[in-house]
Tab-separated table of C-alpha atoms in Angstrom:
chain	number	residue	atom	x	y	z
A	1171	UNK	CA	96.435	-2.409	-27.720
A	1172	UNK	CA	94.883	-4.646	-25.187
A	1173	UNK	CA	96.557	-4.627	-21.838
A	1174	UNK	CA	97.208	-7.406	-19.142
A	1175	UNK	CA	96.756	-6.486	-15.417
A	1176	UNK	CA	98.643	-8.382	-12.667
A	1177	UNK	CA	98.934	-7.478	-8.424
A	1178	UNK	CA	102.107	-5.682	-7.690
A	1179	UNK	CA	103.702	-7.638	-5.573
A	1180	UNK	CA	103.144	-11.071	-3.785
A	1181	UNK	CA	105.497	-12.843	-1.296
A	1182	UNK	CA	105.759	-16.897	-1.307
A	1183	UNK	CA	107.972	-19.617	1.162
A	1184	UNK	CA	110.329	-21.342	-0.051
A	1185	UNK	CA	109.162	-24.365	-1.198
A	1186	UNK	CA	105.854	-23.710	-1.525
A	1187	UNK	CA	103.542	-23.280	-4.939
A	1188	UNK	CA	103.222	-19.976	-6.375
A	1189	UNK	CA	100.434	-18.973	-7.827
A	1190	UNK	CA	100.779	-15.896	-9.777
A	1191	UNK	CA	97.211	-14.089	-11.742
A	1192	UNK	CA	97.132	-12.661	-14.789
A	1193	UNK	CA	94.035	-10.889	-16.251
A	1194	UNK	CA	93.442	-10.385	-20.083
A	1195	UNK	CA	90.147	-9.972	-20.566
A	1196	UNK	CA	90.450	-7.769	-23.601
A	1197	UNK	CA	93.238	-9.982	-25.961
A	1198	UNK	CA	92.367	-11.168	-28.981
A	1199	UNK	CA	91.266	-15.187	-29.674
A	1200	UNK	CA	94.784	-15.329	-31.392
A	1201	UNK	CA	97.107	-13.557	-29.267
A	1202	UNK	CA	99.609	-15.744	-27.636
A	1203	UNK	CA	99.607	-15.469	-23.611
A	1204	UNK	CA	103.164	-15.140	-22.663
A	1205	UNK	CA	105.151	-14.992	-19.176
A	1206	UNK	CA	108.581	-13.571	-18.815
A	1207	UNK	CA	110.888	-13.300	-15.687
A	1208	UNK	CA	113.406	-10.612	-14.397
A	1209	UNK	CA	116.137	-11.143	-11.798
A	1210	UNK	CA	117.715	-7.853	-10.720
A	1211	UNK	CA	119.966	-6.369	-13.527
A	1212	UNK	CA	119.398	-8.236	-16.213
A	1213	UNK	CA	117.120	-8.959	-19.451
A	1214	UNK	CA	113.850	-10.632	-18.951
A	1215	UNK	CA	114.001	-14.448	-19.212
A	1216	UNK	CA	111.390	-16.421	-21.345
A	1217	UNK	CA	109.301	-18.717	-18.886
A	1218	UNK	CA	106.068	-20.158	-21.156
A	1219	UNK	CA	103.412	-19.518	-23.588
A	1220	UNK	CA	100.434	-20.913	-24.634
A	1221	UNK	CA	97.453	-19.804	-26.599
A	1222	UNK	CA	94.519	-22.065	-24.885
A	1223	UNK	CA	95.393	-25.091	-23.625
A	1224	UNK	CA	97.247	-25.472	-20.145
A	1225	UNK	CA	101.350	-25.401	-20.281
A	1226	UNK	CA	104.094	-27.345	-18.901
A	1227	UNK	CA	107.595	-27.008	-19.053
A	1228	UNK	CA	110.843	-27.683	-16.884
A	1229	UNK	CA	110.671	-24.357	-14.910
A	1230	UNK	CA	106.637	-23.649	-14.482
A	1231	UNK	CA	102.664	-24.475	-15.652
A	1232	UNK	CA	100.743	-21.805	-17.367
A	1233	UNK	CA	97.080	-22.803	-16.526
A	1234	UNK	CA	94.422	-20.679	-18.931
A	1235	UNK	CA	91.372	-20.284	-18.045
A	1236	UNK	CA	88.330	-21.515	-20.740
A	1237	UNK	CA	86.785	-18.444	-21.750
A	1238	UNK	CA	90.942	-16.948	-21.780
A	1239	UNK	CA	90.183	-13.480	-19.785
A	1240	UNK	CA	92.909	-14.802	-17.173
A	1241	UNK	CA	96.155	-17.053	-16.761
A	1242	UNK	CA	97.808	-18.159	-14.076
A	1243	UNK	CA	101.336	-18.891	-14.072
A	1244	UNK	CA	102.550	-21.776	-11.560
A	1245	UNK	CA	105.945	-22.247	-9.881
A	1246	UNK	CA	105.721	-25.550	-8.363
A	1247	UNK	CA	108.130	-25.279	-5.234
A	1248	UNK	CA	109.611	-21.489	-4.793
A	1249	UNK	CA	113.464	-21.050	-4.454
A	1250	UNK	CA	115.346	-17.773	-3.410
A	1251	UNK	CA	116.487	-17.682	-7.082
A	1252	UNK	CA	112.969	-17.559	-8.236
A	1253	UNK	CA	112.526	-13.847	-6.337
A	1254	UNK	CA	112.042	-11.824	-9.434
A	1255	UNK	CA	109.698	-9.599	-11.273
A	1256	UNK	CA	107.535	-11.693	-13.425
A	1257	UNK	CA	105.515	-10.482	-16.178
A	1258	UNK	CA	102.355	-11.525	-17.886
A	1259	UNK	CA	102.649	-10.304	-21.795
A	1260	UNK	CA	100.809	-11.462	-25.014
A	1261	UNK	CA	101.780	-11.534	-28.652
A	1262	UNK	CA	99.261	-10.187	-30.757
A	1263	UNK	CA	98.248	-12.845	-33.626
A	1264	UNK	CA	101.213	-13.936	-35.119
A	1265	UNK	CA	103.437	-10.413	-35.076
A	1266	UNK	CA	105.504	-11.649	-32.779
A	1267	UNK	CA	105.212	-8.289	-31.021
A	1268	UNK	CA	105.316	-8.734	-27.270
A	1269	UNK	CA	103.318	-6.082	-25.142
A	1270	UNK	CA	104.231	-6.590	-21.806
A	1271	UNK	CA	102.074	-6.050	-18.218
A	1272	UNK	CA	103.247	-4.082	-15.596
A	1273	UNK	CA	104.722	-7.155	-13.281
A	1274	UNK	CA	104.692	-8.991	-9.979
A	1275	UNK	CA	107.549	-9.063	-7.597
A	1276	UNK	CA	107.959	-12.042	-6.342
A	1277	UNK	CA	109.808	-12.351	-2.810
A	1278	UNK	CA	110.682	-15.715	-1.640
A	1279	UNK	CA	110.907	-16.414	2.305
A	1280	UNK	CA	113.138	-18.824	3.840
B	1063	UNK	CA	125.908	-19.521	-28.435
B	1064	UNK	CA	127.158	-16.175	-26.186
B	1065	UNK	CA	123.521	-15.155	-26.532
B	1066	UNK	CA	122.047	-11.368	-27.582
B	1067	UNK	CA	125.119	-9.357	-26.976
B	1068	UNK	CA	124.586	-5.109	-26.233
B	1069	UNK	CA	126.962	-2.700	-25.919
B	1070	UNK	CA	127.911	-0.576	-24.316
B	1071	UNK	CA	126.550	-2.035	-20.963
B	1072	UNK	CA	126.449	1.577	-19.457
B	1073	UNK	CA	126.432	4.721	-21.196
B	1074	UNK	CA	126.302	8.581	-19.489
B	1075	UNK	CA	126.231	11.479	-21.984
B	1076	UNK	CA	125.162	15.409	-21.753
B	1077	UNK	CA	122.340	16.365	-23.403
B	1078	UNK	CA	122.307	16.812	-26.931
B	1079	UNK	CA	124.880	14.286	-27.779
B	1080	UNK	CA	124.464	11.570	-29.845
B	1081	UNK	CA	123.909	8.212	-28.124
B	1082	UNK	CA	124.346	5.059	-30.525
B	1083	UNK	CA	123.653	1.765	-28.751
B	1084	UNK	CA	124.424	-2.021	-30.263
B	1085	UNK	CA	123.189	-5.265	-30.791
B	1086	UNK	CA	124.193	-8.750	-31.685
B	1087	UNK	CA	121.435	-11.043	-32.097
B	1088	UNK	CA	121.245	-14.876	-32.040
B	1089	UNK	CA	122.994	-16.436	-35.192
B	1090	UNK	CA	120.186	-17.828	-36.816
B	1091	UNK	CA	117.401	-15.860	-35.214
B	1092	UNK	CA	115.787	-13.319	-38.511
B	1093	UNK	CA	113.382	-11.471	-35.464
B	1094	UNK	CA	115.105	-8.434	-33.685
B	1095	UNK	CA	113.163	-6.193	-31.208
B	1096	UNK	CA	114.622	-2.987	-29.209
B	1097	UNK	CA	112.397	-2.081	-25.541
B	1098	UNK	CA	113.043	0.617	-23.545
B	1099	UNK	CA	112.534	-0.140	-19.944
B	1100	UNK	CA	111.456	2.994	-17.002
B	1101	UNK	CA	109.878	2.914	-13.640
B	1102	UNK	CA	107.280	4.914	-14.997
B	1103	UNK	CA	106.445	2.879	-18.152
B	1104	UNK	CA	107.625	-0.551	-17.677
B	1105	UNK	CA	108.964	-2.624	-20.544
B	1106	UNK	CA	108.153	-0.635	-24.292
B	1107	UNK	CA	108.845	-1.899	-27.643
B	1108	UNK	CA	110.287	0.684	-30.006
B	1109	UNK	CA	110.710	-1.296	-33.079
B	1110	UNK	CA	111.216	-4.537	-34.039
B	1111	UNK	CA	112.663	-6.234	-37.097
B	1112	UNK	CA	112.385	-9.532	-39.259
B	1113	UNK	CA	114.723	-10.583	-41.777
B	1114	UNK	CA	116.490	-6.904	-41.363
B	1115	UNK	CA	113.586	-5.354	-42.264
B	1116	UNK	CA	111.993	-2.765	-40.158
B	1117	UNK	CA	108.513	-3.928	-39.363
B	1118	UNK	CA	106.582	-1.962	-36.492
B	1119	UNK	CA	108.536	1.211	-35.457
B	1120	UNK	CA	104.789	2.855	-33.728
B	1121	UNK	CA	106.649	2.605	-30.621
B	1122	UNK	CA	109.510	5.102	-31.498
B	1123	UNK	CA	108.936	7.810	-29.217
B	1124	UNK	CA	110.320	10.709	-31.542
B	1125	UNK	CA	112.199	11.477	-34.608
B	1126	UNK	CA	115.207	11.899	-32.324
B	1127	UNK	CA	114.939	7.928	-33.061
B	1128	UNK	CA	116.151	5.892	-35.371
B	1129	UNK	CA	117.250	2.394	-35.734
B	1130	UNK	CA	119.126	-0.127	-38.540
B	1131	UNK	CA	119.758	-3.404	-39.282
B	1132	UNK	CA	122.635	-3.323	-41.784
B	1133	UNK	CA	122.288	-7.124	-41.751
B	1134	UNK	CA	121.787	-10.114	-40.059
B	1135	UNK	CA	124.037	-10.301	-37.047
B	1136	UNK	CA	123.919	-6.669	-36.434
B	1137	UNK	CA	121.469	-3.617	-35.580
B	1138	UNK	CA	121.652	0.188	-34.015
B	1139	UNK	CA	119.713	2.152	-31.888
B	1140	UNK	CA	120.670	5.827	-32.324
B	1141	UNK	CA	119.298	9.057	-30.452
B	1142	UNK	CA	120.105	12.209	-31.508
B	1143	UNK	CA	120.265	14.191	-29.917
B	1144	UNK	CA	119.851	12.927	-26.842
B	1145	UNK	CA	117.344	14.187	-23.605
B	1146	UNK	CA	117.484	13.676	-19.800
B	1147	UNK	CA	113.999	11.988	-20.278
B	1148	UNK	CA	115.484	9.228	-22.636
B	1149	UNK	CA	117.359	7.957	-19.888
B	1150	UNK	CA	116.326	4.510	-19.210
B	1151	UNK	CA	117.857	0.642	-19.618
B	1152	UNK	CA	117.370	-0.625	-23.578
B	1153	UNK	CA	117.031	-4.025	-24.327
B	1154	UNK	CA	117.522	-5.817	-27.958
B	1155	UNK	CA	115.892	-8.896	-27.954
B	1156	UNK	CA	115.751	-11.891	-30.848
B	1157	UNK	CA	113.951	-14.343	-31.646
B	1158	UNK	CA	113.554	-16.953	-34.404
B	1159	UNK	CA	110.190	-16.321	-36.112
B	1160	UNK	CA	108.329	-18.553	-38.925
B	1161	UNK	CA	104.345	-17.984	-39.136
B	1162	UNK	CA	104.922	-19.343	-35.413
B	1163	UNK	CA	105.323	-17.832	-32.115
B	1164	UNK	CA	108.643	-18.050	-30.254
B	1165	UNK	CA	110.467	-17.048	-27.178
B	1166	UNK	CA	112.133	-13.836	-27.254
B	1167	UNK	CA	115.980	-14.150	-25.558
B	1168	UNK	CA	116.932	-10.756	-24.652
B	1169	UNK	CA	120.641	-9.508	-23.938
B	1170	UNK	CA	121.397	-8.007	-20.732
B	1171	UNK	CA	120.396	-4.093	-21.297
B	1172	UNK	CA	122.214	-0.662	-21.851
B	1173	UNK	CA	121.782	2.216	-19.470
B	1174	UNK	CA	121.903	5.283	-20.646
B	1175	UNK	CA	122.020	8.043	-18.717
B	1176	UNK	CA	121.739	11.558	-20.309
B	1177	UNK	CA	122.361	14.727	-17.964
């Protein structure tokens, strides 16, 4: 399987963008990029996908870079409720089979 | 919708018991995945399903594995028996799947702990 690599951890203010890496340089032209979330204790929580153009949605924007070896996921203005582990995954072709990254946690500062 | 529901929500055993773990999907979702989640791995998928039909099990770590789907609303993990090193949290996840991708809505875990 291909793998994603993101930084371990990364720390943010509240209120402030978050900018948070993902490389894939080794996914296939059809795998779907995915990002998933995890608060403390529970499941991991579908945030966006996209396969090559750039994502919005109501809780963040997946950018994707051209040649697709990268992502960055984008939380627009931090809250403590967004202090979670966030992972970078990809579904491979149309399997729907998720392989997930290793994850960021995110702290948020007052 | 109450969402993916697992139970039980905890579960401690001795070794060499059997360990059977549960899962209520979506109604309407026909795609059901189990992970098993570790510091030392991170998130795995074991198996997943589509239309109650077991699709990619090359994540099932042993025989001591097995999992159904009897039908559409439920599905079983079972371990037998069961090891100190399969303790970990499990997650069932569903989704709704048709030649496209979808999100995957996961219920809230099981720990197991085997001693």
């Amino acid at each position: 399987d291909a793998k994603t690599t993101q930084p371990n951890s990364m720390e943010s203010n509240e209120e402030e963008p978050v900018h948070l890496p993902c490389n894939h340089s080794t996914i296939s032209g059809t795998d779907y990029i995915h990002w998933y979330r995890q608060l403390p204790s529970q499941g991991p929580e579908y945030v966006i996908h996209g396969l090559t153009s750039n994502v919005n949605n109501r809780m963040a924007s997946l950018a994707i870079a051209e040649d697709r070896k990268s992502s960055t996921l984008i939380l627009h203005r931090a809250t403590l409720r967004d202090a979670a582990v966030y992972y970078c995954a990809y579904i491979s072709g149309n399997t729907g089979k998720l392989i997930f990254g290793q994850g960021t946690t995110l702290q948020v500062k007052p | 919708d109450a969402g993916v529901i697992q139970s039980p929500r905890h579960e401690v055993t001795e070794m060499g018991q059997e360990v059977t773990l549960r899962c209520k999907p979506i109604s309407g979702h026909n795609s059901l995945f189990w992970y098993r989640q570790t510091m030392m791995r991170g998130l795995e998928l074991l198996i997943y399903f589509n239309n109650n039909v077991p699709i990619d099990d090359s994540g099932m770590p042993e025989d001591r594995f097995s999992a159904k789907m009897p039908n559409a609303s439920f599905s079983t993990l079972k371990i037998q028996p069961s090891e100190p090193r399969d303790s970990a949290v499990y997650f069932c996840a569903s989704s709704y799947s048709s030649g496209k991708v979808y999100e995957q809505y996961f219920g809230p875990g099981t720990r197991l702990t085997v001693t």
